[in-house]
Amino acid sequence: MHANIPFSTSRLDGLLDDAGIDVLIVTSKHNIQYLLGGYYHFQFDYMEAIGISRYLPIFVYVKGELDKSAYIANRNERDSVQNRTGAGYWMPPVVFGSSTSVEAMTLALGHIKAIATPTLRVGAELSFLPADAADVLRRERPDCPLVEAMRPLEKLRSIKTAAELGILREASERVVASMMDAASRTRAGQSKREIIDHLRHAELSRDMIFEYALVTMGTSLNRAPSEQRLAPGDIVSLDSGGNYKGYIGDLCRMAVHGTPDGELVDLLDEIDLIQQAARAPIRAGLDGCEIYAAATEALARSPHGKQMHFVAHGMGIVSHEAPRLTASGPIPYPADDANAPLEAGMVISIETTLPHPRRGFIKLEDTIAVTPDGYQAFGDDARGWNRIPA
């Protein structure tokens, strides 16, 4: 087996077996990137529409038979693939020639017909499968039951390798450093859009892709970009997602123009107590729901606990990926992993928010990696009140 295969074939085979999938048709950008070790054709990094259709790369994986895998590539993708394989990275056999989603699926099915038995249970990512490509799949293989493949692929990604953990640590540290850079450049009178622009440039200067910033200012609880201007003494919440080598650094830190008063110090300390309580029990083997149990107990003791919001969710290539620990968070999904033990290599974002009606939006969000006997916090700096120069 090629030494550079970027995922565990045995783990994937077991997950597909559990899901009742014989052959996998992968069409989402994030899973293509994951299964090909970070590769995605550069021409479509930002926009997948072209001509009358869209770029649709497809990775075909036959359970237990890696040698029958194939990557269905756009006809303009030869140079990218050549650079990738020339640098020694693993690639399955590549089928070039697609320029539309229908052509891509037709080529994928032609490959499956050539290498597999007629009746198969096909796993597909239904949220990431264009309707016209799905029509081709159903029309050409009416004998093949279609199975949702999101969950096995999500579980495959949930256990990070040492290399992935290193990237996530770096992503987290770079996001926090960018926030501090943005705070140092911010002045009274600047708009929220200008502050976000400071953060964007700070992340870009650190070789990141700026994805988003949720920013509040003063007593407002509105986190969208606007022309609201920073007044003397205002607090600022910086919650940003920056992408580094395909992985998301997603953290939140607080800043204040001038010097925080005693009440602000106490409120942020109160939030930090919840954060510390939630992370304290984390280790491999702990049921995921115990993170919520620890946070709930701390919230019950907190003076503002009834006004606070706590959430814990998986992190990696996708925000809010497995482990999924709650069915009542801000992003709707089932709590499939709440009663399952955490595993070393999982990465969890924990966040506590206090939307204070008089002082404003106060929040901390931290990135925690599960280890065999505890946890590691990534980008764990600047968790107090960071100063915006007066």
Tab-separated table of C-alpha atoms in Angstrom:
chain	number	residue	atom	x	y	z
A	1	MET	CA	0.000	0.000	0.000
A	2	HIS	CA	1.266	3.503	-0.857
A	3	ALA	CA	2.841	5.128	2.201
A	4	ASN	CA	1.270	8.506	1.491
A	5	ILE	CA	-2.385	7.521	1.635
A	6	PRO	CA	-3.776	10.315	3.845
A	7	PHE	CA	-6.572	8.371	5.562
A	8	SER	CA	-7.036	5.028	7.277
A	9	THR	CA	-8.497	2.612	4.739
A	10	SER	CA	-9.277	0.056	7.457
A	11	ARG	CA	-11.212	2.646	9.487
A	12	LEU	CA	-13.107	3.816	6.421
A	13	ASP	CA	-13.919	0.228	5.419
A	14	GLY	CA	-15.320	-0.471	8.891
A	15	LEU	CA	-17.447	2.686	8.862
A	16	LEU	CA	-18.809	1.854	5.397
A	17	ASP	CA	-19.585	-1.677	6.557
A	18	ASP	CA	-21.548	-0.286	9.512
A	19	ALA	CA	-23.463	2.051	7.187
A	20	GLY	CA	-24.227	-0.633	4.609
A	21	ILE	CA	-22.219	0.995	1.814
A	22	ASP	CA	-20.284	-0.938	-0.848
A	23	VAL	CA	-19.026	1.898	-3.027
A	24	LEU	CA	-18.594	5.522	-2.059
A	25	ILE	CA	-19.167	8.476	-4.381
A	26	VAL	CA	-17.650	11.571	-2.734
A	27	THR	CA	-18.631	14.971	-4.142
A	28	SER	CA	-18.188	17.544	-1.347
A	29	LYS	CA	-15.243	19.934	-1.420
A	30	HIS	CA	-14.260	19.189	2.183
A	31	ASN	CA	-14.259	15.408	1.824
A	32	ILE	CA	-12.466	15.490	-1.542
A	33	GLN	CA	-9.821	17.624	0.146
A	34	TYR	CA	-9.599	15.251	3.111
A	35	LEU	CA	-9.411	11.987	1.155
A	36	LEU	CA	-6.851	13.391	-1.295
A	37	GLY	CA	-4.609	14.734	1.466
A	38	GLY	CA	-5.340	18.431	1.011
A	39	TYR	CA	-5.737	18.518	-2.775
A	40	TYR	CA	-8.431	20.591	-4.463
A	41	HIS	CA	-8.089	22.093	-7.937
A	42	PHE	CA	-6.940	25.702	-7.416
A	43	GLN	CA	-9.103	27.125	-10.200
A	44	PHE	CA	-12.257	26.455	-8.192
A	45	ASP	CA	-11.124	27.403	-4.699
A	46	TYR	CA	-13.616	30.267	-4.504
A	47	MET	CA	-16.326	29.604	-7.081
A	48	GLU	CA	-17.470	26.274	-8.497
A	49	ALA	CA	-19.769	27.646	-11.213
A	50	ILE	CA	-18.401	27.682	-14.762
A	51	GLY	CA	-20.205	27.955	-18.085
A	52	ILE	CA	-23.611	26.292	-17.918
A	53	SER	CA	-22.790	23.959	-15.027
A	54	ARG	CA	-20.278	23.600	-12.192
A	55	TYR	CA	-17.024	21.947	-11.266
A	56	LEU	CA	-17.832	18.572	-9.705
A	57	PRO	CA	-14.811	16.485	-8.693
A	58	ILE	CA	-15.747	12.927	-7.675
A	59	PHE	CA	-13.735	10.450	-5.639
A	60	VAL	CA	-14.903	6.846	-6.091
A	61	TYR	CA	-13.922	4.416	-3.354
A	62	VAL	CA	-14.774	0.712	-3.372
A	63	LYS	CA	-14.881	-0.744	0.126
A	64	GLY	CA	-11.893	-2.979	0.808
A	65	GLU	CA	-10.384	-2.437	-2.636
A	66	LEU	CA	-8.355	0.744	-2.674
A	67	ASP	CA	-6.788	-0.215	-5.997
A	68	LYS	CA	-10.218	0.219	-7.601
A	69	SER	CA	-10.518	3.840	-6.467
A	70	ALA	CA	-10.615	6.654	-9.011
A	71	TYR	CA	-10.653	10.420	-9.065
A	72	ILE	CA	-12.898	12.040	-11.690
A	73	ALA	CA	-11.216	15.294	-12.686
A	74	ASN	CA	-12.106	18.310	-14.766
A	75	ARG	CA	-10.587	18.370	-18.228
A	76	ASN	CA	-8.572	21.477	-17.215
A	77	GLU	CA	-7.125	19.780	-14.146
A	78	ARG	CA	-4.187	17.895	-15.681
A	79	ASP	CA	-1.505	20.357	-14.603
A	80	SER	CA	-2.727	20.398	-10.997
A	81	VAL	CA	-2.753	16.610	-10.826
A	82	GLN	CA	0.673	16.415	-12.452
A	83	ASN	CA	2.112	18.833	-9.869
A	84	ARG	CA	0.545	16.828	-7.054
A	85	THR	CA	1.781	13.430	-8.175
A	86	GLY	CA	5.148	14.878	-9.209
A	87	ALA	CA	5.647	16.066	-5.622
A	88	GLY	CA	5.163	12.505	-4.362
A	89	TYR	CA	1.629	12.794	-3.008
A	90	TRP	CA	-0.759	9.871	-3.355
A	91	MET	CA	-3.488	10.046	-5.982
A	92	PRO	CA	-5.811	7.278	-7.117
A	93	PRO	CA	-6.036	6.672	-10.873
A	94	VAL	CA	-7.396	9.839	-12.472
A	95	VAL	CA	-10.142	9.972	-15.103
A	96	PHE	CA	-10.031	13.314	-16.932
A	97	GLY	CA	-12.722	14.753	-19.155
A	98	SER	CA	-15.580	16.244	-17.171
A	99	SER	CA	-16.684	19.831	-17.633
A	100	THR	CA	-20.203	19.560	-16.186
A	101	SER	CA	-21.752	17.780	-13.224
A	102	VAL	CA	-23.579	15.393	-15.573
A	103	GLU	CA	-20.337	14.454	-17.364
A	104	ALA	CA	-18.572	13.924	-14.048
A	105	MET	CA	-21.221	11.521	-12.762
A	106	THR	CA	-21.348	9.701	-16.108
A	107	LEU	CA	-17.596	9.109	-15.936
A	108	ALA	CA	-17.823	7.979	-12.320
A	109	LEU	CA	-20.529	5.457	-13.132
A	110	GLY	CA	-18.544	4.228	-16.124
A	111	HIS	CA	-15.638	3.521	-13.794
A	112	ILE	CA	-17.877	1.740	-11.278
A	113	LYS	CA	-19.410	-0.403	-14.030
A	114	ALA	CA	-15.934	-1.431	-15.198
A	115	ILE	CA	-14.603	-2.513	-11.799
A	116	ALA	CA	-17.532	-3.530	-9.581
A	117	THR	CA	-20.367	-6.029	-9.418
A	118	PRO	CA	-23.716	-4.859	-10.855
A	119	THR	CA	-25.723	-4.565	-7.635
A	120	LEU	CA	-24.131	-2.326	-5.053
A	121	ARG	CA	-25.214	-0.145	-2.163
A	122	VAL	CA	-23.955	3.280	-3.205
A	123	GLY	CA	-23.018	5.870	-0.585
A	124	ALA	CA	-23.454	9.497	-1.647
A	125	GLU	CA	-23.340	12.872	0.086
A	126	LEU	CA	-26.898	13.917	-0.633
A	127	SER	CA	-26.453	17.511	0.587
A	128	PHE	CA	-23.534	17.936	-1.828
A	129	LEU	CA	-24.856	16.089	-4.870
A	130	PRO	CA	-26.292	18.312	-7.654
A	131	ALA	CA	-29.781	17.323	-8.763
A	132	ASP	CA	-28.732	16.657	-12.354
A	133	ALA	CA	-25.881	14.388	-11.247
A	134	ALA	CA	-28.230	12.587	-8.849
A	135	ASP	CA	-30.664	12.045	-11.728
A	136	VAL	CA	-27.874	10.387	-13.751
A	137	LEU	CA	-26.980	8.164	-10.809
A	138	ARG	CA	-30.566	7.030	-10.232
A	139	ARG	CA	-31.298	6.543	-13.930
A	140	GLU	CA	-28.140	4.594	-14.744
A	141	ARG	CA	-28.064	2.468	-11.582
A	142	PRO	CA	-31.721	1.922	-10.598
A	143	ASP	CA	-30.725	-1.416	-9.031
A	144	CYS	CA	-28.346	0.250	-6.545
A	145	PRO	CA	-29.848	1.493	-3.266
A	146	LEU	CA	-28.637	5.017	-2.437
A	147	VAL	CA	-27.326	5.439	1.125
A	148	GLU	CA	-26.458	8.727	2.878
A	149	ALA	CA	-22.664	8.791	3.325
A	150	MET	CA	-22.311	11.920	5.452
A	151	ARG	CA	-22.025	10.111	8.776
A	152	PRO	CA	-19.253	7.588	7.988
A	153	LEU	CA	-17.176	10.304	6.328
A	154	GLU	CA	-17.739	12.621	9.276
A	155	LYS	CA	-16.671	9.917	11.735
A	156	LEU	CA	-13.588	9.195	9.622
A	157	ARG	CA	-12.524	12.852	9.857
A	158	SER	CA	-13.269	13.119	13.583
A	159	ILE	CA	-10.000	11.442	14.666
A	160	LYS	CA	-7.203	13.789	13.661
A	161	THR	CA	-3.682	12.640	12.841
A	162	ALA	CA	-0.663	14.259	14.454
A	163	ALA	CA	-0.171	16.285	11.264
A	164	GLU	CA	-3.775	17.509	11.332
A	165	LEU	CA	-3.493	18.435	14.994
A	166	GLY	CA	-0.384	20.448	14.186
A	167	ILE	CA	-2.252	22.362	11.493
A	168	LEU	CA	-5.209	23.027	13.803
A	169	ARG	CA	-2.878	24.260	16.534
A	170	GLU	CA	-1.210	26.590	14.052
A	171	ALA	CA	-4.580	27.776	12.698
A	172	SER	CA	-5.791	28.590	16.210
A	173	GLU	CA	-2.605	30.430	17.160
A	174	ARG	CA	-2.643	32.441	13.948
A	175	VAL	CA	-6.274	33.471	14.412
A	176	VAL	CA	-5.629	34.665	17.969
A	177	ALA	CA	-2.490	36.535	16.889
A	178	SER	CA	-4.512	38.148	14.098
A	179	MET	CA	-7.143	39.291	16.587
A	180	MET	CA	-4.486	40.912	18.755
A	181	ASP	CA	-3.013	42.546	15.664
A	182	ALA	CA	-6.452	43.885	14.711
A	183	ALA	CA	-7.080	45.195	18.231
A	184	SER	CA	-3.741	47.034	18.221
A	185	ARG	CA	-4.665	48.767	14.953
A	186	THR	CA	-8.172	49.731	16.034
A	187	ARG	CA	-8.982	53.261	17.183
A	188	ALA	CA	-12.060	55.077	18.464
A	189	GLY	CA	-14.203	56.302	15.588
A	190	GLN	CA	-13.449	53.374	13.318
A	191	SER	CA	-16.381	51.395	11.943
A	192	LYS	CA	-17.063	47.733	12.505
A	193	ARG	CA	-16.277	47.142	8.824
A	194	GLU	CA	-12.866	48.755	9.301
A	195	ILE	CA	-12.129	46.530	12.319
A	196	ILE	CA	-13.110	43.454	10.311
A	197	ASP	CA	-10.818	44.668	7.536
A	198	HIS	CA	-7.943	44.906	10.048
A	199	LEU	CA	-8.636	41.289	10.993
A	200	ARG	CA	-8.878	40.172	7.376
A	201	HIS	CA	-5.482	41.675	6.523
A	202	ALA	CA	-3.949	40.223	9.698
A	203	GLU	CA	-5.100	36.702	8.784
A	204	LEU	CA	-4.019	37.060	5.166
A	205	SER	CA	-0.577	38.238	6.307
A	206	ARG	CA	-0.289	34.987	8.292
A	207	ASP	CA	-0.918	32.834	5.210
A	208	MET	CA	-4.549	32.158	6.141
A	209	ILE	CA	-7.762	32.385	4.169
A	210	PHE	CA	-10.104	34.798	5.920
A	211	GLU	CA	-13.527	33.130	6.099
A	212	TYR	CA	-15.601	35.311	8.413
A	213	ALA	CA	-15.651	37.575	11.445
A	214	LEU	CA	-18.580	37.967	13.819
A	215	VAL	CA	-17.951	41.269	15.591
A	216	THR	CA	-19.929	43.191	18.202
A	217	MET	CA	-19.194	46.633	19.507
A	218	GLY	CA	-20.362	48.537	22.581
A	219	THR	CA	-23.709	47.424	23.974
A	220	SER	CA	-24.987	46.149	20.628
A	221	LEU	CA	-25.579	42.410	20.261
A	222	ASN	CA	-25.538	42.627	16.441
A	223	ARG	CA	-22.613	40.609	15.008
A	224	ALA	CA	-22.978	41.514	11.303
A	225	PRO	CA	-20.665	43.987	9.526
A	226	SER	CA	-21.950	47.561	9.682
A	227	GLU	CA	-20.963	51.213	9.828
A	228	GLN	CA	-21.382	51.312	13.632
A	229	ARG	CA	-18.403	53.202	15.068
A	230	LEU	CA	-16.288	52.461	18.104
A	231	ALA	CA	-16.900	54.881	20.952
A	232	PRO	CA	-14.464	55.519	23.834
A	233	GLY	CA	-14.781	52.751	26.429
A	234	ASP	CA	-16.614	50.336	24.114
A	235	ILE	CA	-16.019	46.609	24.302
A	236	VAL	CA	-15.453	44.552	21.155
A	237	SER	CA	-16.073	40.832	20.627
A	238	LEU	CA	-13.915	39.239	17.899
A	239	ASP	CA	-15.129	35.819	16.744
A	240	SER	CA	-13.373	34.720	13.570
A	241	GLY	CA	-12.894	31.682	11.399
A	242	GLY	CA	-9.571	31.635	9.581
A	243	ASN	CA	-8.615	28.768	7.291
A	244	TYR	CA	-5.039	27.450	7.371
A	245	LYS	CA	-4.086	24.635	4.984
A	246	GLY	CA	-7.749	23.604	4.792
A	247	TYR	CA	-8.442	23.557	8.551
A	248	ILE	CA	-10.426	26.115	10.520
A	249	GLY	CA	-9.160	28.172	13.414
A	250	ASP	CA	-12.352	29.347	15.143
A	251	LEU	CA	-11.986	31.241	18.415
A	252	CYS	CA	-13.414	34.281	20.180
A	253	ARG	CA	-11.543	36.901	22.195
A	254	MET	CA	-12.581	40.146	23.868
A	255	ALA	CA	-11.118	43.642	23.591
A	256	VAL	CA	-11.932	46.985	25.197
A	257	HIS	CA	-11.091	50.553	24.314
A	258	GLY	CA	-9.104	51.862	27.232
A	259	THR	CA	-9.202	50.092	30.594
A	260	PRO	CA	-11.897	47.571	31.605
A	261	ASP	CA	-13.782	48.435	34.787
A	262	GLY	CA	-14.277	45.982	37.651
A	263	GLU	CA	-17.647	44.783	36.395
A	264	LEU	CA	-16.268	43.881	32.961
A	265	VAL	CA	-13.372	42.015	34.577
A	266	ASP	CA	-15.803	40.076	36.769
A	267	LEU	CA	-18.115	39.218	33.856
A	268	LEU	CA	-15.305	37.839	31.692
A	269	ASP	CA	-13.904	35.919	34.680
A	270	GLU	CA	-17.365	34.422	35.185
A	271	ILE	CA	-17.425	33.229	31.574
A	272	ASP	CA	-13.925	31.821	31.939
A	273	LEU	CA	-15.025	29.755	34.951
A	274	ILE	CA	-17.619	28.044	32.724
A	275	GLN	CA	-14.998	27.441	30.042
A	276	GLN	CA	-12.543	25.968	32.528
A	277	ALA	CA	-15.215	23.763	34.110
A	278	ALA	CA	-16.235	22.390	30.692
A	279	ARG	CA	-12.690	21.558	29.625
A	280	ALA	CA	-11.543	20.132	32.975
A	281	PRO	CA	-12.960	16.581	32.573
A	282	ILE	CA	-12.012	16.192	28.905
A	283	ARG	CA	-9.963	13.088	28.100
A	284	ALA	CA	-10.224	10.017	25.897
A	285	GLY	CA	-12.946	7.674	27.184
A	286	LEU	CA	-15.136	10.420	28.653
A	287	ASP	CA	-18.695	10.384	27.303
A	288	GLY	CA	-19.187	13.569	25.309
A	289	CYS	CA	-22.279	14.541	27.277
A	290	GLU	CA	-20.104	14.936	30.397
A	291	ILE	CA	-18.717	18.151	28.927
A	292	TYR	CA	-22.241	19.550	28.997
A	293	ALA	CA	-22.842	18.150	32.476
A	294	ALA	CA	-19.769	19.974	33.790
A	295	ALA	CA	-20.753	23.212	32.063
A	296	THR	CA	-24.359	22.965	33.293
A	297	GLU	CA	-23.200	22.498	36.874
A	298	ALA	CA	-20.938	25.545	36.592
A	299	LEU	CA	-23.704	27.617	35.010
A	300	ALA	CA	-26.007	26.786	37.922
A	301	ARG	CA	-23.453	28.310	40.319
A	302	SER	CA	-22.786	31.370	38.180
A	303	PRO	CA	-24.509	34.715	38.981
A	304	HIS	CA	-25.387	35.199	35.302
A	305	GLY	CA	-25.713	31.515	34.441
A	306	LYS	CA	-29.350	31.779	33.378
A	307	GLN	CA	-28.448	34.434	30.803
A	308	MET	CA	-25.435	32.572	29.400
A	309	HIS	CA	-25.322	30.244	26.402
A	310	PHE	CA	-22.912	27.290	26.285
A	311	VAL	CA	-22.141	25.032	23.325
A	312	ALA	CA	-19.491	22.437	22.497
A	313	HIS	CA	-18.966	21.176	18.946
A	314	GLY	CA	-16.429	19.365	16.812
A	315	MET	CA	-13.817	21.238	14.776
A	316	GLY	CA	-11.596	20.428	11.834
A	317	ILE	CA	-12.048	20.888	8.112
A	318	VAL	CA	-15.688	21.751	8.869
A	319	SER	CA	-17.008	23.737	11.802
A	320	HIS	CA	-19.608	21.778	13.784
A	321	GLU	CA	-18.359	18.408	12.559
A	322	ALA	CA	-18.165	15.268	14.714
A	323	PRO	CA	-18.181	14.746	17.596
A	324	ARG	CA	-21.722	16.144	17.739
A	325	LEU	CA	-22.625	16.492	21.387
A	326	THR	CA	-25.969	18.330	21.508
A	327	ALA	CA	-29.254	18.485	19.639
A	328	SER	CA	-30.160	21.897	21.062
A	329	GLY	CA	-27.264	24.080	19.877
A	330	PRO	CA	-27.374	26.981	17.398
A	331	ILE	CA	-26.726	24.639	14.437
A	332	PRO	CA	-29.420	21.939	14.215
A	333	TYR	CA	-28.242	18.321	14.094
A	334	PRO	CA	-28.745	15.166	16.174
A	335	ALA	CA	-26.513	14.534	19.196
A	336	ASP	CA	-25.160	11.301	17.706
A	337	ASP	CA	-21.957	11.365	19.779
A	338	ALA	CA	-23.276	12.642	23.113
A	339	ASN	CA	-23.312	9.207	24.736
A	340	ALA	CA	-20.206	7.858	23.035
A	341	PRO	CA	-16.697	8.058	24.513
A	342	LEU	CA	-14.391	10.771	23.244
A	343	GLU	CA	-11.320	9.505	21.400
A	344	ALA	CA	-7.796	10.873	21.364
A	345	GLY	CA	-7.391	13.104	18.326
A	346	MET	CA	-10.872	14.594	18.450
A	347	VAL	CA	-10.975	18.397	18.490
A	348	ILE	CA	-13.752	20.298	20.242
A	349	SER	CA	-14.667	23.958	20.322
A	350	ILE	CA	-16.199	25.093	23.606
A	351	GLU	CA	-17.864	28.491	23.832
A	352	THR	CA	-19.712	30.464	26.477
A	353	THR	CA	-21.616	33.641	25.658
A	354	LEU	CA	-23.225	36.304	27.845
A	355	PRO	CA	-25.405	38.739	25.864
A	356	HIS	CA	-25.490	41.350	28.643
A	357	PRO	CA	-28.222	43.964	28.032
A	358	ARG	CA	-26.195	46.771	29.644
A	359	ARG	CA	-22.545	45.852	28.918
A	360	GLY	CA	-22.825	44.089	25.554
A	361	PHE	CA	-21.842	40.777	23.972
A	362	ILE	CA	-19.178	38.990	26.033
A	363	LYS	CA	-17.833	35.626	24.873
A	364	LEU	CA	-14.914	33.208	24.947
A	365	GLU	CA	-14.448	30.364	22.467
A	366	ASP	CA	-11.568	27.901	22.841
A	367	THR	CA	-10.235	24.983	20.797
A	368	ILE	CA	-9.534	21.795	22.751
A	369	ALA	CA	-7.818	18.628	21.457
A	370	VAL	CA	-8.598	15.376	23.276
A	371	THR	CA	-5.557	13.395	24.440
A	372	PRO	CA	-5.363	9.914	26.027
A	373	ASP	CA	-5.200	11.356	29.544
A	374	GLY	CA	-6.556	14.892	29.210
A	375	TYR	CA	-6.561	17.681	26.666
A	376	GLN	CA	-4.480	20.331	24.952
A	377	ALA	CA	-5.776	23.842	24.347
A	378	PHE	CA	-4.780	25.402	21.005
A	379	GLY	CA	-4.334	29.170	20.693
A	380	ASP	CA	-5.003	29.614	24.405
A	381	ASP	CA	-3.573	33.133	24.665
A	382	ALA	CA	-5.237	36.535	25.119
A	383	ARG	CA	-8.259	35.209	26.993
A	384	GLY	CA	-8.599	38.316	29.183
A	385	TRP	CA	-9.500	41.890	28.233
A	386	ASN	CA	-7.206	42.943	25.404
A	387	ARG	CA	-6.594	46.674	25.140
A	388	ILE	CA	-7.532	48.838	22.179
A	389	PRO	CA	-5.278	51.904	22.414
A	390	ALA	CA	-7.081	54.951	23.823
